[in-house]
Amino acid sequence: MNIHPFFVHFPIALLVVYAILEVLPLDKWYPSVRWAHIRATLLFFGVVGAYFSVVAGEFAEKLIQDETLKEVVETHAFFATTATLIFSLLAVSYIARLKNMTGVISRTANFILQRKISVLLALAGLIAILITGGLGASIVYGPDTDPFVSFVY
């Protein structure tokens, strides 16, 4: 039984919302809101869900019999893992900053959470999610599902 579809949508939603909140300058628009805590929470639960999705995807990969899909599935897995690692890096950085860690961890987290770096990483993670989703749709529904899936495929 393929349980991968049960896990993928929740982390996708959380990480997409996180990326939007990271890109928008909400700290300037609403300075009284604790955006770092909101972003860290979205990231934490999104990343935990993403790891469950990746593991479930590894099991689902073993169920595929069609040899022509193997390369697409491997590329799908690559972008899923890439997105998970990008968002994991951001999540660990937020947690390190919120926990007031010191030393090299603090310096690394502060570097990663500079606005330009965190926005670039959030956008890179979002692009990886979009490619992963397009490839996933092509695996399930075929490469001609819609123009985006055809382009990604």
Short mmCIF file of C-alpha atoms in Angstrom, two decimals:
data_model
loop_
_atom_site.label_atom_id
_atom_site.label_comp_id
_atom_site.label_asym_id
_atom_site.label_seq_id
_atom_site.Cartn_x
_atom_site.Cartn_y
_atom_site.Cartn_z
CA MET A 1 0.00 0.00 0.00
CA ASN A 2 1.30 3.43 -0.98
CA ILE A 3 0.98 5.82 1.99
CA HIS A 4 3.12 8.54 0.41
CA PRO A 5 0.12 10.64 -0.78
CA PHE A 6 -1.19 10.80 2.79
CA PHE A 7 1.98 12.55 3.98
CA VAL A 8 2.99 14.93 1.19
CA HIS A 9 0.33 17.62 1.17
CA PHE A 10 0.56 18.82 4.77
CA PRO A 11 4.29 19.69 4.67
CA ILE A 12 3.89 21.21 1.23
CA ALA A 13 1.23 23.58 2.57
CA LEU A 14 3.26 24.50 5.67
CA LEU A 15 6.47 25.09 3.75
CA VAL A 16 4.79 27.11 1.01
CA VAL A 17 3.15 29.35 3.62
CA TYR A 18 6.50 29.65 5.39
CA ALA A 19 8.21 30.68 2.13
CA ILE A 20 5.57 33.32 1.48
CA LEU A 21 5.96 34.69 5.01
CA GLU A 22 9.74 34.71 4.61
CA VAL A 23 9.66 36.58 1.31
CA LEU A 24 7.10 39.21 2.29
CA PRO A 25 8.47 42.03 4.50
CA LEU A 26 5.88 41.38 7.21
CA ASP A 27 8.27 42.48 9.98
CA LYS A 28 8.08 46.01 8.53
CA TRP A 29 4.34 45.96 7.92
CA TYR A 30 3.35 44.41 11.27
CA PRO A 31 6.27 44.90 13.67
CA SER A 32 4.33 43.88 16.78
CA VAL A 33 3.78 40.33 15.54
CA ARG A 34 6.40 37.73 16.45
CA TRP A 35 6.99 36.53 12.88
CA ALA A 36 10.14 34.59 13.73
CA HIS A 37 8.14 32.29 16.01
CA ILE A 38 5.45 31.79 13.39
CA ARG A 39 8.00 31.04 10.68
CA ALA A 40 9.96 28.71 12.98
CA THR A 41 6.79 26.79 13.86
CA LEU A 42 5.76 26.42 10.21
CA LEU A 43 9.27 25.31 9.33
CA PHE A 44 9.58 22.83 12.17
CA PHE A 45 6.30 21.03 11.46
CA GLY A 46 6.78 21.33 7.70
CA VAL A 47 10.25 19.79 7.86
CA VAL A 48 9.14 16.98 10.17
CA GLY A 49 6.32 16.22 7.74
CA ALA A 50 8.71 16.44 4.81
CA TYR A 51 10.96 13.79 6.36
CA PHE A 52 7.94 11.50 6.79
CA SER A 53 7.05 12.19 3.15
CA VAL A 54 10.55 11.37 1.93
CA VAL A 55 10.59 8.10 3.88
CA ALA A 56 7.11 7.18 2.62
CA GLY A 57 8.29 8.07 -0.89
CA GLU A 58 11.20 5.66 -0.57
CA PHE A 59 8.72 2.87 0.20
CA ALA A 60 6.45 3.98 -2.65
CA GLU A 61 9.40 3.93 -5.05
CA LYS A 62 9.78 0.20 -4.45
CA LEU A 63 6.18 -0.34 -5.59
CA ILE A 64 6.75 1.11 -9.06
CA GLN A 65 6.99 -1.58 -11.72
CA ASP A 66 7.21 0.64 -14.82
CA GLU A 67 10.87 1.00 -15.78
CA THR A 68 10.19 4.16 -17.80
CA LEU A 69 9.10 5.95 -14.63
CA LYS A 70 12.21 5.05 -12.62
CA GLU A 71 14.22 8.07 -13.85
CA VAL A 72 11.32 10.46 -13.20
CA VAL A 73 10.85 8.99 -9.71
CA GLU A 74 14.57 9.40 -8.96
CA THR A 75 14.50 13.03 -10.12
CA HIS A 76 11.34 13.59 -8.07
CA ALA A 77 13.11 12.13 -5.02
CA PHE A 78 16.17 14.31 -5.63
CA PHE A 79 14.15 17.54 -5.64
CA ALA A 80 12.09 16.39 -2.64
CA THR A 81 15.26 15.70 -0.68
CA THR A 82 16.77 19.00 -1.82
CA ALA A 83 13.71 20.94 -0.64
CA THR A 84 13.73 19.06 2.67
CA LEU A 85 17.41 19.84 3.25
CA ILE A 86 17.03 23.53 2.36
CA PHE A 87 14.10 23.95 4.72
CA SER A 88 15.88 21.88 7.40
CA LEU A 89 18.81 24.29 7.28
CA LEU A 90 16.44 27.21 7.76
CA ALA A 91 14.52 25.44 10.55
CA VAL A 92 17.67 24.62 12.50
CA SER A 93 18.81 28.23 12.09
CA TYR A 94 15.52 29.58 13.45
CA ILE A 95 15.59 27.18 16.37
CA ALA A 96 19.22 28.09 17.15
CA ARG A 97 18.36 31.79 17.13
CA LEU A 98 15.21 31.37 19.22
CA LYS A 99 17.08 29.21 21.75
CA ASN A 100 19.84 31.85 21.98
CA MET A 101 22.60 29.37 21.18
CA THR A 102 26.16 30.66 21.14
CA GLY A 103 29.38 30.05 19.28
CA VAL A 104 29.67 28.79 15.74
CA ILE A 105 26.04 27.62 15.70
CA SER A 106 24.84 31.11 16.53
CA ARG A 107 27.09 32.75 13.95
CA THR A 108 25.99 30.28 11.27
CA ALA A 109 22.32 30.74 12.14
CA ASN A 110 22.66 34.52 12.07
CA PHE A 111 24.35 34.33 8.67
CA ILE A 112 21.64 32.06 7.24
CA LEU A 113 18.85 34.21 8.69
CA GLN A 114 20.11 37.43 7.14
CA ARG A 115 17.16 38.65 5.11
CA LYS A 116 18.80 38.20 1.69
CA ILE A 117 20.08 34.69 2.48
CA SER A 118 16.87 33.44 4.10
CA VAL A 119 14.75 34.79 1.24
CA LEU A 120 17.02 33.15 -1.35
CA LEU A 121 16.89 29.83 0.52
CA ALA A 122 13.11 30.06 0.93
CA LEU A 123 12.71 30.74 -2.80
CA ALA A 124 15.10 27.89 -3.68
CA GLY A 125 13.12 25.55 -1.42
CA LEU A 126 9.87 26.73 -2.96
CA ILE A 127 11.19 26.10 -6.48
CA ALA A 128 12.33 22.63 -5.41
CA ILE A 129 8.83 21.95 -4.03
CA LEU A 130 7.23 23.12 -7.27
CA ILE A 131 9.46 20.88 -9.36
CA THR A 132 8.87 17.97 -6.98
CA GLY A 133 5.12 18.49 -7.23
CA GLY A 134 5.20 18.72 -11.01
CA LEU A 135 7.19 15.52 -11.27
CA GLY A 136 4.93 13.83 -8.73
CA ALA A 137 1.89 14.81 -10.77
CA SER A 138 3.52 13.42 -13.90
CA ILE A 139 4.16 10.13 -12.11
CA VAL A 140 0.55 9.83 -10.98
CA TYR A 141 -1.37 11.43 -13.85
CA GLY A 142 1.06 11.33 -16.77
CA PRO A 143 3.29 13.96 -18.35
CA ASP A 144 0.47 15.73 -20.20
CA THR A 145 -1.59 16.61 -17.12
CA ASP A 146 -1.17 20.37 -17.48
CA PRO A 147 1.33 22.79 -19.06
CA PHE A 148 3.47 23.10 -15.91
CA VAL A 149 3.77 19.35 -15.51
CA SER A 150 4.63 19.00 -19.19
CA PHE A 151 7.30 21.70 -18.84
CA VAL A 152 8.82 20.12 -15.72
CA TYR A 153 8.63 16.62 -17.20
#
